[in-house]
Amino acid sequence: MKSQASTAAKYLLALGTVALMFAGLSWGADDSQSDIAKRIDNSANVLNEIMATPDKAIPDDIMNHAKCIAVVPSMVKIAIGFGGNHGKGIATCRTENGWSAPAPITITGGSWGLQLGGQAVDLVMVIRSEDGMQHLLSSRFKLGADASAAAGPVGRDAAADTDIKMRAEVLTYSRARGVFAGIDLSGAAVSQDKDETRILFGKMIPFETILSGKVPPPAGSDAFLATVRKYSHQARDQATK
């Protein structure tokens, strides 16, 4: 009798352990889904807040001719002084049918120098050339090595088309403590965040497939894409067709 009771107790304990494991996995998935949804919303907010101040925003001409736009909200420095950085964000590219679905990205490495201290910053990258776009579609590239990069000019009406920086394939910007300015991120590697891609789309989809507009935008990405369209003037251009 005792043996049967002991066996039953062990069986119930095993069932309870399995149930807790599945509950933990489910909670983890929900939490991850929440994280990527917040990141997409935060990226829209970053663009809106940056572009809301004309004299400190990304020039209209740069946004109008952008091939791809990537936003990394709250990128953090992982060392004091001359260290590295790490952040997660999303990217979208211009296609024949509008802007593509957002693709989760990570950025790591590089050096900011001392100008930003140890704080988190919002990062915006504007890919300006076809070559830069192809580097992004490759799922991984290094700023300053695979694709030329430079700190971007600031000011909605800035006449930066003759500036040497405009030769760069990628223009980079940062915002910290309310200050928005170009930033040099040479040496930083940008790559596809495969884990969050699976969470966002329900399966692994290659960067090129997402950013070429071959998959529909997932639920929850409308606000971000509407913000990109607004400041790239695509919405205005389509309205005049």
PDB file of C-alpha atoms in Angstrom:
ATOM      1  CA  MET A   1       0.000   0.000   0.000  1.00  0.00           C
ATOM      2  CA  LYS A   2       2.801   2.340   0.947  1.00  0.00           C
ATOM      3  CA  SER A   3       4.563   1.455  -2.296  1.00  0.00           C
ATOM      4  CA  GLN A   4       1.489   2.393  -4.340  1.00  0.00           C
ATOM      5  CA  ALA A   5       1.093   5.678  -2.453  1.00  0.00           C
ATOM      6  CA  SER A   6       4.748   6.481  -3.010  1.00  0.00           C
ATOM      7  CA  THR A   7       4.455   5.743  -6.722  1.00  0.00           C
ATOM      8  CA  ALA A   8       1.347   7.918  -6.998  1.00  0.00           C
ATOM      9  CA  ALA A   9       3.076  10.766  -5.195  1.00  0.00           C
ATOM     10  CA  LYS A  10       6.064  10.559  -7.524  1.00  0.00           C
ATOM     11  CA  TYR A  11       3.733  10.516 -10.535  1.00  0.00           C
ATOM     12  CA  LEU A  12       1.883  13.608  -9.350  1.00  0.00           C
ATOM     13  CA  LEU A  13       5.168  15.350  -8.612  1.00  0.00           C
ATOM     14  CA  ALA A  14       6.411  14.583 -12.124  1.00  0.00           C
ATOM     15  CA  LEU A  15       3.164  15.884 -13.648  1.00  0.00           C
ATOM     16  CA  GLY A  16       3.438  19.047 -11.574  1.00  0.00           C
ATOM     17  CA  THR A  17       7.027  19.596 -12.689  1.00  0.00           C
ATOM     18  CA  VAL A  18       6.101  19.190 -16.358  1.00  0.00           C
ATOM     19  CA  ALA A  19       3.161  21.566 -15.939  1.00  0.00           C
ATOM     20  CA  LEU A  20       5.418  24.175 -14.368  1.00  0.00           C
ATOM     21  CA  MET A  21       7.913  23.783 -17.201  1.00  0.00           C
ATOM     22  CA  PHE A  22       5.245  24.358 -19.835  1.00  0.00           C
ATOM     23  CA  ALA A  23       3.870  27.305 -17.870  1.00  0.00           C
ATOM     24  CA  GLY A  24       7.355  28.767 -17.719  1.00  0.00           C
ATOM     25  CA  LEU A  25       7.837  28.330 -21.450  1.00  0.00           C
ATOM     26  CA  SER A  26       4.471  29.931 -22.165  1.00  0.00           C
ATOM     27  CA  TRP A  27       5.225  32.867 -19.875  1.00  0.00           C
ATOM     28  CA  GLY A  28       8.623  33.307 -21.491  1.00  0.00           C
ATOM     29  CA  ALA A  29       7.082  33.359 -24.968  1.00  0.00           C
ATOM     30  CA  ASP A  30       4.445  35.895 -23.891  1.00  0.00           C
ATOM     31  CA  ASP A  31       7.099  38.038 -22.257  1.00  0.00           C
ATOM     32  CA  SER A  32       9.274  37.924 -25.397  1.00  0.00           C
ATOM     33  CA  GLN A  33       6.292  38.799 -27.583  1.00  0.00           C
ATOM     34  CA  SER A  34       5.628  41.750 -25.306  1.00  0.00           C
ATOM     35  CA  ASP A  35       9.261  42.859 -25.579  1.00  0.00           C
ATOM     36  CA  ILE A  36       9.317  42.995 -29.378  1.00  0.00           C
ATOM     37  CA  ALA A  37       5.925  44.735 -29.461  1.00  0.00           C
ATOM     38  CA  LYS A  38       7.219  47.394 -27.064  1.00  0.00           C
ATOM     39  CA  ARG A  39      10.380  47.777 -29.127  1.00  0.00           C
ATOM     40  CA  ILE A  40       8.359  48.438 -32.285  1.00  0.00           C
ATOM     41  CA  ASP A  41       6.210  51.015 -30.473  1.00  0.00           C
ATOM     42  CA  ASN A  42       9.269  52.638 -28.890  1.00  0.00           C
ATOM     43  CA  SER A  43      10.922  52.899 -32.306  1.00  0.00           C
ATOM     44  CA  ALA A  44       7.904  54.812 -33.628  1.00  0.00           C
ATOM     45  CA  ASN A  45       8.044  57.109 -30.612  1.00  0.00           C
ATOM     46  CA  VAL A  46      11.768  57.766 -31.111  1.00  0.00           C
ATOM     47  CA  LEU A  47      11.209  58.836 -34.732  1.00  0.00           C
ATOM     48  CA  ASN A  48       8.252  61.026 -33.824  1.00  0.00           C
ATOM     49  CA  GLU A  49      10.095  62.763 -31.000  1.00  0.00           C
ATOM     50  CA  ILE A  50      13.257  63.316 -33.033  1.00  0.00           C
ATOM     51  CA  MET A  51      11.429  64.702 -36.057  1.00  0.00           C
ATOM     52  CA  ALA A  52       9.192  66.929 -33.915  1.00  0.00           C
ATOM     53  CA  THR A  53      12.026  69.454 -33.432  1.00  0.00           C
ATOM     54  CA  PRO A  54      12.837  70.872 -36.898  1.00  0.00           C
ATOM     55  CA  ASP A  55      16.183  72.454 -36.022  1.00  0.00           C
ATOM     56  CA  LYS A  56      17.486  69.211 -34.479  1.00  0.00           C
ATOM     57  CA  ALA A  57      15.859  66.563 -36.635  1.00  0.00           C
ATOM     58  CA  ILE A  58      17.130  64.412 -39.492  1.00  0.00           C
ATOM     59  CA  PRO A  59      17.090  66.541 -42.680  1.00  0.00           C
ATOM     60  CA  ASP A  60      14.001  66.014 -44.842  1.00  0.00           C
ATOM     61  CA  ASP A  61      16.133  65.371 -47.922  1.00  0.00           C
ATOM     62  CA  ILE A  62      17.854  62.466 -46.190  1.00  0.00           C
ATOM     63  CA  MET A  63      14.581  60.928 -45.044  1.00  0.00           C
ATOM     64  CA  ASN A  64      12.985  61.423 -48.467  1.00  0.00           C
ATOM     65  CA  HIS A  65      15.748  59.484 -50.219  1.00  0.00           C
ATOM     66  CA  ALA A  66      16.326  56.823 -47.576  1.00  0.00           C
ATOM     67  CA  LYS A  67      16.545  53.255 -48.876  1.00  0.00           C
ATOM     68  CA  CYS A  68      16.194  51.765 -45.390  1.00  0.00           C
ATOM     69  CA  ILE A  69      15.661  53.116 -41.885  1.00  0.00           C
ATOM     70  CA  ALA A  70      16.662  51.357 -38.671  1.00  0.00           C
ATOM     71  CA  VAL A  71      15.807  52.461 -35.140  1.00  0.00           C
ATOM     72  CA  VAL A  72      17.367  51.107 -31.956  1.00  0.00           C
ATOM     73  CA  PRO A  73      15.628  52.495 -28.863  1.00  0.00           C
ATOM     74  CA  SER A  74      17.661  52.561 -25.643  1.00  0.00           C
ATOM     75  CA  MET A  75      20.963  51.217 -26.953  1.00  0.00           C
ATOM     76  CA  VAL A  76      23.341  50.731 -24.026  1.00  0.00           C
ATOM     77  CA  LYS A  77      27.058  51.080 -23.578  1.00  0.00           C
ATOM     78  CA  ILE A  78      28.635  47.942 -22.139  1.00  0.00           C
ATOM     79  CA  ALA A  79      31.845  49.509 -20.881  1.00  0.00           C
ATOM     80  CA  ILE A  80      32.926  52.821 -19.410  1.00  0.00           C
ATOM     81  CA  GLY A  81      35.047  55.047 -21.615  1.00  0.00           C
ATOM     82  CA  PHE A  82      36.229  53.386 -24.807  1.00  0.00           C
ATOM     83  CA  GLY A  83      34.011  50.363 -24.760  1.00  0.00           C
ATOM     84  CA  GLY A  84      31.400  48.640 -26.831  1.00  0.00           C
ATOM     85  CA  ASN A  85      27.674  48.877 -27.187  1.00  0.00           C
ATOM     86  CA  HIS A  86      24.675  46.649 -27.622  1.00  0.00           C
ATOM     87  CA  GLY A  87      21.140  47.279 -28.688  1.00  0.00           C
ATOM     88  CA  LYS A  88      18.067  45.760 -30.290  1.00  0.00           C
ATOM     89  CA  GLY A  89      15.781  47.479 -32.744  1.00  0.00           C
ATOM     90  CA  ILE A  90      13.969  47.149 -36.037  1.00  0.00           C
ATOM     91  CA  ALA A  91      14.621  48.024 -39.662  1.00  0.00           C
ATOM     92  CA  THR A  92      12.443  48.588 -42.725  1.00  0.00           C
ATOM     93  CA  CYS A  93      13.352  49.148 -46.377  1.00  0.00           C
ATOM     94  CA  ARG A  94      11.614  50.957 -49.223  1.00  0.00           C
ATOM     95  CA  THR A  95      10.067  48.648 -51.827  1.00  0.00           C
ATOM     96  CA  GLU A  96       7.967  49.120 -54.959  1.00  0.00           C
ATOM     97  CA  ASN A  97       4.839  48.685 -52.834  1.00  0.00           C
ATOM     98  CA  GLY A  98       5.820  50.851 -49.888  1.00  0.00           C
ATOM     99  CA  TRP A  99       7.903  50.167 -46.808  1.00  0.00           C
ATOM    100  CA  SER A 100       8.615  46.563 -45.891  1.00  0.00           C
ATOM    101  CA  ALA A 101       7.572  44.752 -42.751  1.00  0.00           C
ATOM    102  CA  PRO A 102       9.874  45.577 -39.814  1.00  0.00           C
ATOM    103  CA  ALA A 103      12.784  43.185 -39.291  1.00  0.00           C
ATOM    104  CA  PRO A 104      14.330  42.787 -35.818  1.00  0.00           C
ATOM    105  CA  ILE A 105      18.029  43.707 -35.662  1.00  0.00           C
ATOM    106  CA  THR A 106      20.869  43.790 -33.168  1.00  0.00           C
ATOM    107  CA  ILE A 107      23.883  46.090 -33.121  1.00  0.00           C
ATOM    108  CA  THR A 108      27.033  45.253 -31.181  1.00  0.00           C
ATOM    109  CA  GLY A 109      30.609  46.409 -30.863  1.00  0.00           C
ATOM    110  CA  GLY A 110      32.190  49.633 -32.001  1.00  0.00           C
ATOM    111  CA  SER A 111      33.298  52.512 -29.829  1.00  0.00           C
ATOM    112  CA  TRP A 112      31.562  55.741 -28.954  1.00  0.00           C
ATOM    113  CA  GLY A 113      34.494  57.401 -27.218  1.00  0.00           C
ATOM    114  CA  LEU A 114      33.546  59.330 -24.107  1.00  0.00           C
ATOM    115  CA  GLN A 115      30.922  61.675 -25.461  1.00  0.00           C
ATOM    116  CA  LEU A 116      27.883  59.711 -24.300  1.00  0.00           C
ATOM    117  CA  GLY A 117      29.080  58.430 -20.945  1.00  0.00           C
ATOM    118  CA  GLY A 118      27.508  55.208 -19.752  1.00  0.00           C
ATOM    119  CA  GLN A 119      23.907  56.043 -20.511  1.00  0.00           C
ATOM    120  CA  ALA A 120      21.406  54.451 -22.851  1.00  0.00           C
ATOM    121  CA  VAL A 121      20.804  56.276 -26.122  1.00  0.00           C
ATOM    122  CA  ASP A 122      18.310  56.084 -28.963  1.00  0.00           C
ATOM    123  CA  LEU A 123      19.919  55.303 -32.305  1.00  0.00           C
ATOM    124  CA  VAL A 124      18.680  55.937 -35.837  1.00  0.00           C
ATOM    125  CA  MET A 125      20.465  54.683 -38.944  1.00  0.00           C
ATOM    126  CA  VAL A 126      19.531  55.868 -42.424  1.00  0.00           C
ATOM    127  CA  ILE A 127      20.762  53.675 -45.279  1.00  0.00           C
ATOM    128  CA  ARG A 128      21.067  55.960 -48.294  1.00  0.00           C
ATOM    129  CA  SER A 129      22.439  53.879 -51.161  1.00  0.00           C
ATOM    130  CA  GLU A 130      21.581  50.712 -53.022  1.00  0.00           C
ATOM    131  CA  ASP A 131      24.891  49.189 -51.910  1.00  0.00           C
ATOM    132  CA  GLY A 132      24.109  50.017 -48.286  1.00  0.00           C
ATOM    133  CA  MET A 133      20.708  48.415 -48.683  1.00  0.00           C
ATOM    134  CA  GLN A 134      22.276  45.248 -50.094  1.00  0.00           C
ATOM    135  CA  HIS A 135      24.617  45.075 -47.111  1.00  0.00           C
ATOM    136  CA  LEU A 136      21.619  45.248 -44.797  1.00  0.00           C
ATOM    137  CA  LEU A 137      19.790  42.550 -46.771  1.00  0.00           C
ATOM    138  CA  SER A 138      22.789  40.258 -46.299  1.00  0.00           C
ATOM    139  CA  SER A 139      21.734  39.819 -42.631  1.00  0.00           C
ATOM    140  CA  ARG A 140      25.035  41.046 -41.207  1.00  0.00           C
ATOM    141  CA  PHE A 141      27.445  43.878 -41.975  1.00  0.00           C
ATOM    142  CA  LYS A 142      29.954  46.049 -40.174  1.00  0.00           C
ATOM    143  CA  LEU A 143      29.707  49.826 -40.225  1.00  0.00           C
ATOM    144  CA  GLY A 144      32.804  51.466 -41.621  1.00  0.00           C
ATOM    145  CA  ALA A 145      34.086  48.202 -43.108  1.00  0.00           C
ATOM    146  CA  ASP A 146      31.367  46.569 -45.227  1.00  0.00           C
ATOM    147  CA  ALA A 147      29.398  49.806 -45.507  1.00  0.00           C
ATOM    148  CA  SER A 148      30.790  53.319 -45.190  1.00  0.00           C
ATOM    149  CA  ALA A 149      29.224  55.203 -42.298  1.00  0.00           C
ATOM    150  CA  ALA A 150      29.310  58.745 -40.963  1.00  0.00           C
ATOM    151  CA  ALA A 151      27.642  60.881 -38.326  1.00  0.00           C
ATOM    152  CA  GLY A 152      24.658  62.429 -40.069  1.00  0.00           C
ATOM    153  CA  PRO A 153      23.924  66.156 -40.383  1.00  0.00           C
ATOM    154  CA  VAL A 154      21.147  67.566 -38.187  1.00  0.00           C
ATOM    155  CA  GLY A 155      18.323  70.013 -38.994  1.00  0.00           C
ATOM    156  CA  ARG A 156      15.150  69.393 -41.019  1.00  0.00           C
ATOM    157  CA  ASP A 157      16.125  72.031 -43.565  1.00  0.00           C
ATOM    158  CA  ALA A 158      19.875  71.350 -43.559  1.00  0.00           C
ATOM    159  CA  ALA A 159      21.426  71.705 -46.997  1.00  0.00           C
ATOM    160  CA  ALA A 160      23.737  68.764 -46.597  1.00  0.00           C
ATOM    161  CA  ASP A 161      23.724  67.438 -50.156  1.00  0.00           C
ATOM    162  CA  THR A 162      27.211  68.824 -50.849  1.00  0.00           C
ATOM    163  CA  ASP A 163      28.670  67.662 -47.559  1.00  0.00           C
ATOM    164  CA  ILE A 164      31.303  64.934 -47.699  1.00  0.00           C
ATOM    165  CA  LYS A 165      29.202  62.947 -45.254  1.00  0.00           C
ATOM    166  CA  MET A 166      26.608  62.473 -47.942  1.00  0.00           C
ATOM    167  CA  ARG A 167      28.937  60.033 -49.678  1.00  0.00           C
ATOM    168  CA  ALA A 168      28.453  57.602 -46.798  1.00  0.00           C
ATOM    169  CA  GLU A 169      26.157  54.626 -47.351  1.00  0.00           C
ATOM    170  CA  VAL A 170      24.852  54.837 -43.782  1.00  0.00           C
ATOM    171  CA  LEU A 171      24.218  57.994 -41.757  1.00  0.00           C
ATOM    172  CA  THR A 172      23.991  57.496 -38.005  1.00  0.00           C
ATOM    173  CA  TYR A 173      22.298  59.547 -35.310  1.00  0.00           C
ATOM    174  CA  SER A 174      21.919  59.297 -31.552  1.00  0.00           C
ATOM    175  CA  ARG A 175      19.821  60.938 -28.850  1.00  0.00           C
ATOM    176  CA  ALA A 176      20.771  61.109 -25.183  1.00  0.00           C
ATOM    177  CA  ARG A 177      19.515  63.429 -22.442  1.00  0.00           C
ATOM    178  CA  GLY A 178      17.407  65.212 -25.009  1.00  0.00           C
ATOM    179  CA  VAL A 179      20.394  65.999 -27.224  1.00  0.00           C
ATOM    180  CA  PHE A 180      20.197  64.678 -30.770  1.00  0.00           C
ATOM    181  CA  ALA A 181      23.290  64.578 -32.975  1.00  0.00           C
ATOM    182  CA  GLY A 182      25.223  62.531 -35.497  1.00  0.00           C
ATOM    183  CA  ILE A 183      27.379  59.787 -34.012  1.00  0.00           C
ATOM    184  CA  ASP A 184      30.285  57.749 -35.330  1.00  0.00           C
ATOM    185  CA  LEU A 185      29.555  54.035 -34.952  1.00  0.00           C
ATOM    186  CA  SER A 186      32.377  52.703 -37.116  1.00  0.00           C
ATOM    187  CA  GLY A 187      33.207  49.133 -36.196  1.00  0.00           C
ATOM    188  CA  ALA A 188      29.729  48.252 -34.942  1.00  0.00           C
ATOM    189  CA  ALA A 189      28.137  45.138 -36.442  1.00  0.00           C
ATOM    190  CA  VAL A 190      24.488  45.113 -37.492  1.00  0.00           C
ATOM    191  CA  SER A 191      22.797  41.720 -37.851  1.00  0.00           C
ATOM    192  CA  GLN A 192      19.408  40.053 -37.948  1.00  0.00           C
ATOM    193  CA  ASP A 193      17.947  39.156 -34.552  1.00  0.00           C
ATOM    194  CA  LYS A 194      16.873  35.641 -35.400  1.00  0.00           C
ATOM    195  CA  ASP A 195      15.243  34.866 -32.043  1.00  0.00           C
ATOM    196  CA  GLU A 196      12.978  37.898 -32.194  1.00  0.00           C
ATOM    197  CA  THR A 197      12.279  37.280 -35.873  1.00  0.00           C
ATOM    198  CA  ARG A 198      10.817  33.913 -34.879  1.00  0.00           C
ATOM    199  CA  ILE A 199       8.744  35.547 -32.156  1.00  0.00           C
ATOM    200  CA  LEU A 200       7.461  38.345 -34.392  1.00  0.00           C
ATOM    201  CA  PHE A 201       6.614  36.219 -37.443  1.00  0.00           C
ATOM    202  CA  GLY A 202       6.067  32.845 -35.803  1.00  0.00           C
ATOM    203  CA  LYS A 203       8.995  31.326 -37.689  1.00  0.00           C
ATOM    204  CA  MET A 204      12.451  32.182 -38.973  1.00  0.00           C
ATOM    205  CA  ILE A 205      12.297  34.337 -42.113  1.00  0.00           C
ATOM    206  CA  PRO A 206      15.489  35.591 -43.825  1.00  0.00           C
ATOM    207  CA  PHE A 207      16.287  39.304 -43.678  1.00  0.00           C
ATOM    208  CA  GLU A 208      16.163  39.610 -47.457  1.00  0.00           C
ATOM    209  CA  THR A 209      12.656  38.144 -47.589  1.00  0.00           C
ATOM    210  CA  ILE A 210      11.320  40.538 -44.940  1.00  0.00           C
ATOM    211  CA  LEU A 211      13.060  43.702 -46.106  1.00  0.00           C
ATOM    212  CA  SER A 212      12.270  43.099 -49.774  1.00  0.00           C
ATOM    213  CA  GLY A 213       8.560  43.293 -48.962  1.00  0.00           C
ATOM    214  CA  LYS A 214       7.834  39.616 -49.597  1.00  0.00           C
ATOM    215  CA  VAL A 215       5.938  39.117 -46.318  1.00  0.00           C
ATOM    216  CA  PRO A 216       3.070  41.220 -44.927  1.00  0.00           C
ATOM    217  CA  PRO A 217       3.719  43.404 -41.863  1.00  0.00           C
ATOM    218  CA  PRO A 218       2.880  41.561 -38.637  1.00  0.00           C
ATOM    219  CA  ALA A 219       0.204  42.767 -36.253  1.00  0.00           C
ATOM    220  CA  GLY A 220       1.298  45.699 -34.138  1.00  0.00           C
ATOM    221  CA  SER A 221       3.670  47.255 -36.668  1.00  0.00           C
ATOM    222  CA  ASP A 222       1.242  49.738 -38.242  1.00  0.00           C
ATOM    223  CA  ALA A 223       2.210  52.695 -36.034  1.00  0.00           C
ATOM    224  CA  PHE A 224       5.907  52.333 -36.803  1.00  0.00           C
ATOM    225  CA  LEU A 225       5.395  51.987 -40.550  1.00  0.00           C
ATOM    226  CA  ALA A 226       2.989  54.933 -40.590  1.00  0.00           C
ATOM    227  CA  THR A 227       5.642  57.031 -38.846  1.00  0.00           C
ATOM    228  CA  VAL A 228       8.294  56.039 -41.391  1.00  0.00           C
ATOM    229  CA  ARG A 229       5.934  56.860 -44.264  1.00  0.00           C
ATOM    230  CA  LYS A 230       5.099  60.209 -42.713  1.00  0.00           C
ATOM    231  CA  TYR A 231       8.682  61.395 -42.464  1.00  0.00           C
ATOM    232  CA  SER A 232       9.874  59.846 -45.719  1.00  0.00           C
ATOM    233  CA  HIS A 233       7.092  61.734 -47.508  1.00  0.00           C
ATOM    234  CA  GLN A 234       5.821  58.534 -49.060  1.00  0.00           C
ATOM    235  CA  ALA A 235       2.319  59.210 -47.772  1.00  0.00           C
ATOM    236  CA  ARG A 236       2.323  62.640 -49.417  1.00  0.00           C
ATOM    237  CA  ASP A 237       3.747  61.292 -52.682  1.00  0.00           C
ATOM    238  CA  GLN A 238       1.153  58.542 -52.900  1.00  0.00           C
ATOM    239  CA  ALA A 239      -1.643  61.035 -52.241  1.00  0.00           C
ATOM    240  CA  THR A 240      -0.618  63.069 -55.289  1.00  0.00           C
ATOM    241  CA  LYS A 241      -0.560  60.109 -57.687  1.00  0.00           C
TER     242      LYS A 241
END
